[in-house]
Tab-separated table of C-alpha atoms in Angstrom:
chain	number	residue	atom	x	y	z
A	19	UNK	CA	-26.949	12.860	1.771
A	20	UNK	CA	-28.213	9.194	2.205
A	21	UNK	CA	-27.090	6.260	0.776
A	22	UNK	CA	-29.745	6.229	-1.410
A	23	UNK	CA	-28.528	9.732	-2.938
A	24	UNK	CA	-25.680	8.768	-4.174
A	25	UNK	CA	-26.845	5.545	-5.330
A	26	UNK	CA	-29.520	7.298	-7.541
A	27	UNK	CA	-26.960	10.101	-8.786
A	28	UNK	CA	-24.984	7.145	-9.928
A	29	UNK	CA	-27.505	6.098	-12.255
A	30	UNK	CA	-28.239	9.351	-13.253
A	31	UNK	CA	-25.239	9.572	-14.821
A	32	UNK	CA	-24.501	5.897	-15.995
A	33	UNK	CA	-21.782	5.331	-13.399
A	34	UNK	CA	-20.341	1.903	-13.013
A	35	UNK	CA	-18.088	1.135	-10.908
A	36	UNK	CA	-14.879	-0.715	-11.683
A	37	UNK	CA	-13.581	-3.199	-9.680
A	38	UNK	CA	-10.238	-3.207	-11.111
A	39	UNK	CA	-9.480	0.297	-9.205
A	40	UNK	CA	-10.900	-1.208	-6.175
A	41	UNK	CA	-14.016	1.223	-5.808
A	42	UNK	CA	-15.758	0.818	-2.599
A	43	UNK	CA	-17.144	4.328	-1.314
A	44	UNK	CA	-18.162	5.346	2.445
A	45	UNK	CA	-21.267	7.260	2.021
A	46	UNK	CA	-23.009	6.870	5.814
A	47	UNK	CA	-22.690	10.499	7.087
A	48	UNK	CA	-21.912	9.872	10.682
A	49	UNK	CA	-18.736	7.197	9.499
A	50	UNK	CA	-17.224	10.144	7.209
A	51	UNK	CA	-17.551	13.062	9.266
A	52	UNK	CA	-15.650	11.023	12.324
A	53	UNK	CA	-13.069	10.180	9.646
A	54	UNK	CA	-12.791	13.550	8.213
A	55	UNK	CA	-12.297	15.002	11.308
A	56	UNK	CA	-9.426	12.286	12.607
A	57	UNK	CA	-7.610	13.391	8.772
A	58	UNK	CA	-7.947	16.845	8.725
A	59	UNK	CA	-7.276	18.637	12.836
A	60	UNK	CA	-8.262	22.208	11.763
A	61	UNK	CA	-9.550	24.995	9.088
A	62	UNK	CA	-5.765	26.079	8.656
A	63	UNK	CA	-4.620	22.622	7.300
A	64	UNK	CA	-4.178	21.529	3.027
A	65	UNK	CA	-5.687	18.174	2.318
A	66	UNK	CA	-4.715	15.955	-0.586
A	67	UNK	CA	-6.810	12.919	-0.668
A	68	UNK	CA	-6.135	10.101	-3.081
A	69	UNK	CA	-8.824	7.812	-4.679
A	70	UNK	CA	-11.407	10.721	-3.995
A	71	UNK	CA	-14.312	8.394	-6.263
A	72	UNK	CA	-17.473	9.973	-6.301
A	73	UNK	CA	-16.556	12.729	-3.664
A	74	UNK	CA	-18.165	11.670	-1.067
A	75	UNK	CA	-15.604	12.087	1.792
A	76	UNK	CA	-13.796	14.694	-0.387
A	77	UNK	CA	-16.814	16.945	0.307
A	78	UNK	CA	-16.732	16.426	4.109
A	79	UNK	CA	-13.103	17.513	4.206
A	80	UNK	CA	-13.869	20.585	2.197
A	81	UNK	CA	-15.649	22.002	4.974
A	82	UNK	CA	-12.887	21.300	7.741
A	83	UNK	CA	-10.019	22.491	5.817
A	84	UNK	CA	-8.403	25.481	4.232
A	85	UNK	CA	-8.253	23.450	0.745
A	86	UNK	CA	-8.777	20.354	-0.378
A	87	UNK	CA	-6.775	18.693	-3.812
A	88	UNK	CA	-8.614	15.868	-4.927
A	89	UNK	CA	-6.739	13.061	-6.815
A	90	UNK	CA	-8.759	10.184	-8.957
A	91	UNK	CA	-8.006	8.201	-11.802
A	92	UNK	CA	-11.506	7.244	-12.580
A	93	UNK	CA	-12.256	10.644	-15.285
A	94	UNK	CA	-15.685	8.772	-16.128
A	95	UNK	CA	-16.952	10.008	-12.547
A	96	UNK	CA	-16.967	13.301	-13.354
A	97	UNK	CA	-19.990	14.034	-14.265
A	98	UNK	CA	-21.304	12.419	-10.836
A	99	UNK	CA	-18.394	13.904	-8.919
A	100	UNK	CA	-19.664	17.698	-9.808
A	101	UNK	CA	-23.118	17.035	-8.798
A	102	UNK	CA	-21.840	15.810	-5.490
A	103	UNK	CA	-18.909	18.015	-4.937
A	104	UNK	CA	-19.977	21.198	-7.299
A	105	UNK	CA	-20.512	23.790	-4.147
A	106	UNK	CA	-17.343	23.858	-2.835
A	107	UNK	CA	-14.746	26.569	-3.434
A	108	UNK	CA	-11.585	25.094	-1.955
A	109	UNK	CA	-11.553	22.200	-3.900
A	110	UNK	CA	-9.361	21.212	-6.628
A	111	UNK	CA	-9.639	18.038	-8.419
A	112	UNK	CA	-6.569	16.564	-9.921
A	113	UNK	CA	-7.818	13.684	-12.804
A	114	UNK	CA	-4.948	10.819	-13.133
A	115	UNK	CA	-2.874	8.543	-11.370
A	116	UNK	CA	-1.830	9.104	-8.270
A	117	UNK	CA	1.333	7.959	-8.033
A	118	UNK	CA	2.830	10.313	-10.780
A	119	UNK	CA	1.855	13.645	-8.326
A	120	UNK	CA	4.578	14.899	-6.103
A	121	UNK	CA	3.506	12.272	-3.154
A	122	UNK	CA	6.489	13.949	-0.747
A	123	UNK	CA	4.279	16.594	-0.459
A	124	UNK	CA	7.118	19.449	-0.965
A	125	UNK	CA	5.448	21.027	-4.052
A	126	UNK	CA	2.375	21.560	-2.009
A	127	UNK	CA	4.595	22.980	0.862
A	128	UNK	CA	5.870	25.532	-1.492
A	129	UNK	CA	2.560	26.732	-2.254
A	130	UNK	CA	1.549	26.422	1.434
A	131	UNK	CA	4.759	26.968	3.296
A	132	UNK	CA	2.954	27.885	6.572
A	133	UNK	CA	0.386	25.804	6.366
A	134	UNK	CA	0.262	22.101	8.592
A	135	UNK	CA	-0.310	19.747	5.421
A	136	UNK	CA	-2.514	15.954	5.713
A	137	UNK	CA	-1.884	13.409	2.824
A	138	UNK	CA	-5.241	10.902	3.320
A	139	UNK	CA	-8.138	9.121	1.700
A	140	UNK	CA	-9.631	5.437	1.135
A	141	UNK	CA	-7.277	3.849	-0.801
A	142	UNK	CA	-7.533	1.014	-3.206
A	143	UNK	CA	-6.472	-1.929	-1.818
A	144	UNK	CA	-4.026	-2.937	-3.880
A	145	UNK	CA	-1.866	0.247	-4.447
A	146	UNK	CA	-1.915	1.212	-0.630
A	147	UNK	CA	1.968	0.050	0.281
A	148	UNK	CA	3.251	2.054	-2.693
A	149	UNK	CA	1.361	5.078	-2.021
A	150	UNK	CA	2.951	5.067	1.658
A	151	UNK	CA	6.317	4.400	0.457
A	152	UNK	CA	6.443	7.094	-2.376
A	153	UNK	CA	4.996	9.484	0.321
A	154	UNK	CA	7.365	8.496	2.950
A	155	UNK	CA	10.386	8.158	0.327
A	156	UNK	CA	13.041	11.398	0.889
A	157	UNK	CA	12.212	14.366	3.215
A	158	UNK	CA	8.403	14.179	3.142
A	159	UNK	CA	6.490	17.639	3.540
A	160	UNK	CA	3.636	15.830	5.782
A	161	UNK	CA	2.414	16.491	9.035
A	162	UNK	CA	0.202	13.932	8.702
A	163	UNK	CA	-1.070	10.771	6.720
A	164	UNK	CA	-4.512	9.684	7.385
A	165	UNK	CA	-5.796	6.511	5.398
A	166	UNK	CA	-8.568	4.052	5.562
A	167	UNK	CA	-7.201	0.832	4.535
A	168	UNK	CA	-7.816	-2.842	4.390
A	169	UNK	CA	-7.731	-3.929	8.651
A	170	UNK	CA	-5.006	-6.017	8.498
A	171	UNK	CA	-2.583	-3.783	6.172
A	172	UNK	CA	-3.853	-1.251	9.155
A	173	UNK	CA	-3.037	-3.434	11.928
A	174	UNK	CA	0.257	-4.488	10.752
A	175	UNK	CA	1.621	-1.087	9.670
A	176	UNK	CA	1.103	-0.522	13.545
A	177	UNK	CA	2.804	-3.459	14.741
A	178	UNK	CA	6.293	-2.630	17.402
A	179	UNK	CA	9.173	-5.324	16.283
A	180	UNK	CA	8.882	-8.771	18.071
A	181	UNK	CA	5.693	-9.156	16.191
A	182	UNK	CA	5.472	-11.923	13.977
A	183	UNK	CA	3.661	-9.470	11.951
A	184	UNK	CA	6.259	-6.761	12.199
A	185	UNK	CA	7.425	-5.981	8.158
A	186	UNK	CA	9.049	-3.732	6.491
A	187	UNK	CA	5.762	-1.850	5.745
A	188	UNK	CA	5.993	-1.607	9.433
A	189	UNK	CA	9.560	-0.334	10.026
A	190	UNK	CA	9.061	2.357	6.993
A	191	UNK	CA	6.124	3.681	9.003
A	192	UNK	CA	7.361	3.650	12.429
A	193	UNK	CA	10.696	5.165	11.354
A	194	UNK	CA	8.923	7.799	9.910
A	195	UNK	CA	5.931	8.971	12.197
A	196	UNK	CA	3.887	8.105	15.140
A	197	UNK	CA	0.916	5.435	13.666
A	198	UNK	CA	-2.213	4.306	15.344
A	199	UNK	CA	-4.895	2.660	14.207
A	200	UNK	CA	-8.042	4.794	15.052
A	201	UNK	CA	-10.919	2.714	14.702
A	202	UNK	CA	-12.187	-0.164	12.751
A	203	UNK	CA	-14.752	0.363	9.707
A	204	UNK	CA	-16.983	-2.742	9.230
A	205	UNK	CA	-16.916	-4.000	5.204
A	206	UNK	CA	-21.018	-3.371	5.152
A	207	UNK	CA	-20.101	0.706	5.389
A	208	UNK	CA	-18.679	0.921	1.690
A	209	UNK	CA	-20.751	0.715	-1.550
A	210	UNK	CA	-20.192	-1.549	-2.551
A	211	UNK	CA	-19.511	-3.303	0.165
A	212	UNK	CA	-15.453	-5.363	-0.223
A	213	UNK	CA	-14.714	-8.909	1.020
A	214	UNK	CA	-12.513	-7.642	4.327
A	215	UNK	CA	-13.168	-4.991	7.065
A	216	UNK	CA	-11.151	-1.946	6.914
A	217	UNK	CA	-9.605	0.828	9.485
A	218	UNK	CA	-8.729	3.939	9.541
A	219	UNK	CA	-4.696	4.301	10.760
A	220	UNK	CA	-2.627	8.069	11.364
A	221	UNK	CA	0.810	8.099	10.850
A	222	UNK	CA	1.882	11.718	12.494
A	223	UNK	CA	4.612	12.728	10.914
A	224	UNK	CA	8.118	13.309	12.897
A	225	UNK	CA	9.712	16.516	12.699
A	226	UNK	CA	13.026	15.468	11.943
A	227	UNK	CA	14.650	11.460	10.815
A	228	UNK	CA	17.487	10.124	12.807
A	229	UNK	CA	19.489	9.205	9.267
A	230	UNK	CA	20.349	11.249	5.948
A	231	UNK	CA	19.049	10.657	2.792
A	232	UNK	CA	21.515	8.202	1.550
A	233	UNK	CA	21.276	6.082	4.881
A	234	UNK	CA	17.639	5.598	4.598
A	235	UNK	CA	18.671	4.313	1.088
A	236	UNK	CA	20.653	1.517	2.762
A	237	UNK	CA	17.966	1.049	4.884
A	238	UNK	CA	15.471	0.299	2.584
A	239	UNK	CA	18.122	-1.900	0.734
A	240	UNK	CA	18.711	-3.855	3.928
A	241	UNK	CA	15.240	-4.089	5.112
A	242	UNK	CA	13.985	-5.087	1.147
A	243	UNK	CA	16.789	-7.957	2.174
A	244	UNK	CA	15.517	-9.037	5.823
A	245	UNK	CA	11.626	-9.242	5.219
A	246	UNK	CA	12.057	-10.960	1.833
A	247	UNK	CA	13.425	-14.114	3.432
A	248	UNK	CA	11.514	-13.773	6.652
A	249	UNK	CA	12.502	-17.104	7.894
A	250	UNK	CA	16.306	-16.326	7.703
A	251	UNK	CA	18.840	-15.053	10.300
A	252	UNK	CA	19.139	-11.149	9.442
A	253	UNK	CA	23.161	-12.491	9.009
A	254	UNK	CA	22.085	-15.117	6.485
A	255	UNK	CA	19.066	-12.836	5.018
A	256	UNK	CA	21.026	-9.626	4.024
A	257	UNK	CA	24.794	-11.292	3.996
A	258	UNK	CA	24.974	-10.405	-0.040
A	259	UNK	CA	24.717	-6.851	0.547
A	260	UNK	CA	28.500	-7.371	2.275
A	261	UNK	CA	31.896	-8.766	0.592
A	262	UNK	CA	32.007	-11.289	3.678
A	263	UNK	CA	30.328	-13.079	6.505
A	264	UNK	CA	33.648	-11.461	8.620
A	265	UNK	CA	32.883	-7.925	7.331
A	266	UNK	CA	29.417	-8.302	8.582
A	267	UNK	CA	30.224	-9.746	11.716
A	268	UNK	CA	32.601	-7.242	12.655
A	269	UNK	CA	29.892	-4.452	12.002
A	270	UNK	CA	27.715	-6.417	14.405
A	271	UNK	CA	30.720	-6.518	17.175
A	272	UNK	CA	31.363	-2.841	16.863
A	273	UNK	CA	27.716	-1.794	17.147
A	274	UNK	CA	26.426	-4.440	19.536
A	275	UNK	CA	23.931	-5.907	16.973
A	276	UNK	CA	22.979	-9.383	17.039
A	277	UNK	CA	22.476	-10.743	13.508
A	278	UNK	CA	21.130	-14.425	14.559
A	279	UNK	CA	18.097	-12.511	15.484
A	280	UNK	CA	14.859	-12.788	12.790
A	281	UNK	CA	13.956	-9.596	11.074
A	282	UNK	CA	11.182	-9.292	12.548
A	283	UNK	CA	12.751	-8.972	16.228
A	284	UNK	CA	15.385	-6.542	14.963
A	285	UNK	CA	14.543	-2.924	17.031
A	286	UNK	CA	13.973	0.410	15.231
A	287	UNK	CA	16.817	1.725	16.969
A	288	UNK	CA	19.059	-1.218	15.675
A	289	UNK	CA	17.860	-0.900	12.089
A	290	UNK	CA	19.007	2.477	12.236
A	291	UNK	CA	22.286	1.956	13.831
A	292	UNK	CA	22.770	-0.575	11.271
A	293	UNK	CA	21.823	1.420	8.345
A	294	UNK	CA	24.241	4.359	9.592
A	295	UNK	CA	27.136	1.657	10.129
A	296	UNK	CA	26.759	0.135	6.711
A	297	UNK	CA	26.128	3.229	4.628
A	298	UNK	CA	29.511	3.806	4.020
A	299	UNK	CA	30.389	0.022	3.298
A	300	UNK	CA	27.027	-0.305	0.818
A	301	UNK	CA	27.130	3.124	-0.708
A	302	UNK	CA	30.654	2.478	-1.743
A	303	UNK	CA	29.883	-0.439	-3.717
A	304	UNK	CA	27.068	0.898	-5.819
């Protein structure tokens, strides 16, 4: 379908989009079948795709994978989305907010306990770091995430520690799976067309996490610390998650961690020793 398609199915059915959900839709046919077939890898995979809009990538996907769920707050598209989407038997759409599904992914994997399993979509702008954390939060069911998101969100979910950009957004990523930015997608593909470029980034998914459940808690706790106070000494920065500067400097002794360092130049690998070694100081205390 051309651009043109969808614009005049649009008006057909009195659809206007809303820029408070941050609707901008790839419709150029070459630009969504290269990023369907980066998100889904083969017929035998699930896809859930978040924001699906008008369908217009949702229907791409349906003919690479096995089945496709199809999540959207927007329940005024409807009408638009069956025109677009109506053909397709392996599609489910799901009408609501995203962030209230099962974003782990383990519900799915009950359903689908064989099959590999791809969380993706063009997400909204400004829901995109929630979406990743509530998908990466616990023992997620993912092989893969695949989103397109705003370039430098992209870009700095990518970035290795020494990075002035390196976050938490960044550690949460990397701790989890393998991410790479694919490719960029200029802001003149979308309709309509948003004020920044965009790429689309793959986190694959690791098979197993270095630290249980309750460490990544402390994790998160002492990475929420470091990256809020960016210009601070990790000692300074995360200091009132401890009883004392000694008790914290002590940890750093035993474990060879250096807490004059910035957040930002703080390893994976040491975050993770870190969060092992306090787990039992921090978990005891809450």
């Amino acid at each position: 379908m051309k651009n043109t398609s969808y614009s005049q199915i649009m008006r057909e059915h009195g659809v206007r989009l809303k820029k408070r959900l941050g609707q901008h839709f790839m419709t150029d046919p070459g630009l969504l079948a290269a990023v369907a077939g980066t998100m889904v890898l083969g017929d035998e995979w699930v896809a859930v795709e978040i924001g699906a809009g008008l369908g217009t990538l949702t229907r791409i996907l349906c003919t690479r994978a096995r089945q496709v769920y199809a999540l959207e707050i927007d329940r005024e598209l409807e009408p638009a989305v069956s025109d677009i989407t109506g053909e397709f038997a392996n599609l489910t759409w799901i009408w609501g907010d995203a962030l209230k599904y099962d974003l782990s992914g383990q519900t799915l994997k009950e359903t689908y306990p064989t099959a590999p399993l791809v969380l993706c979509g063009n997400l909204p702008y400004y829901v995109t770091s929630e979406i990743i954390y509530s998908a990466f939060t616990g023992r997620p069911a993912w092989n893969r995430l695949a989103f397109v998101v705003q370039d430098e969100l992209g870009r700095r979910m990518a970035e290795p520690p020494g990075s002035r950009q390196f976050g938490r957004l960044s550690l949460w990523c990397q701790y989890r799976s393998r991410v790479k930015v694919e490719r960029k997608i200029p802001r003149g593909a979308f309709l309509p067309p948003p004020k920044v470029d965009s790429c689309l980034v793959t986190m694959d998914v690791y098979s197993e996490f270095p630290l249980t459940v309750q460490e990544e808690q402390v994790l998160d706790e002492i990475s929420r610390k470091a990256f809020s106070q960016r210009r601070k000494t990790v000692l300074n920065s995360i200091l009132p998650l401890f009883e004392s500067k000694g008790e914290l400097l002590r940890l750093g002794d035993q474990y060879g961690l250096d807490f004059r360092k910035r957040p930002e130049d703080i390893t994976i690998d040491e975050y993770i020793t870190l969060a092992r070694a306090a787990a039992p100081i921090i978990s005891s205390r809450s």
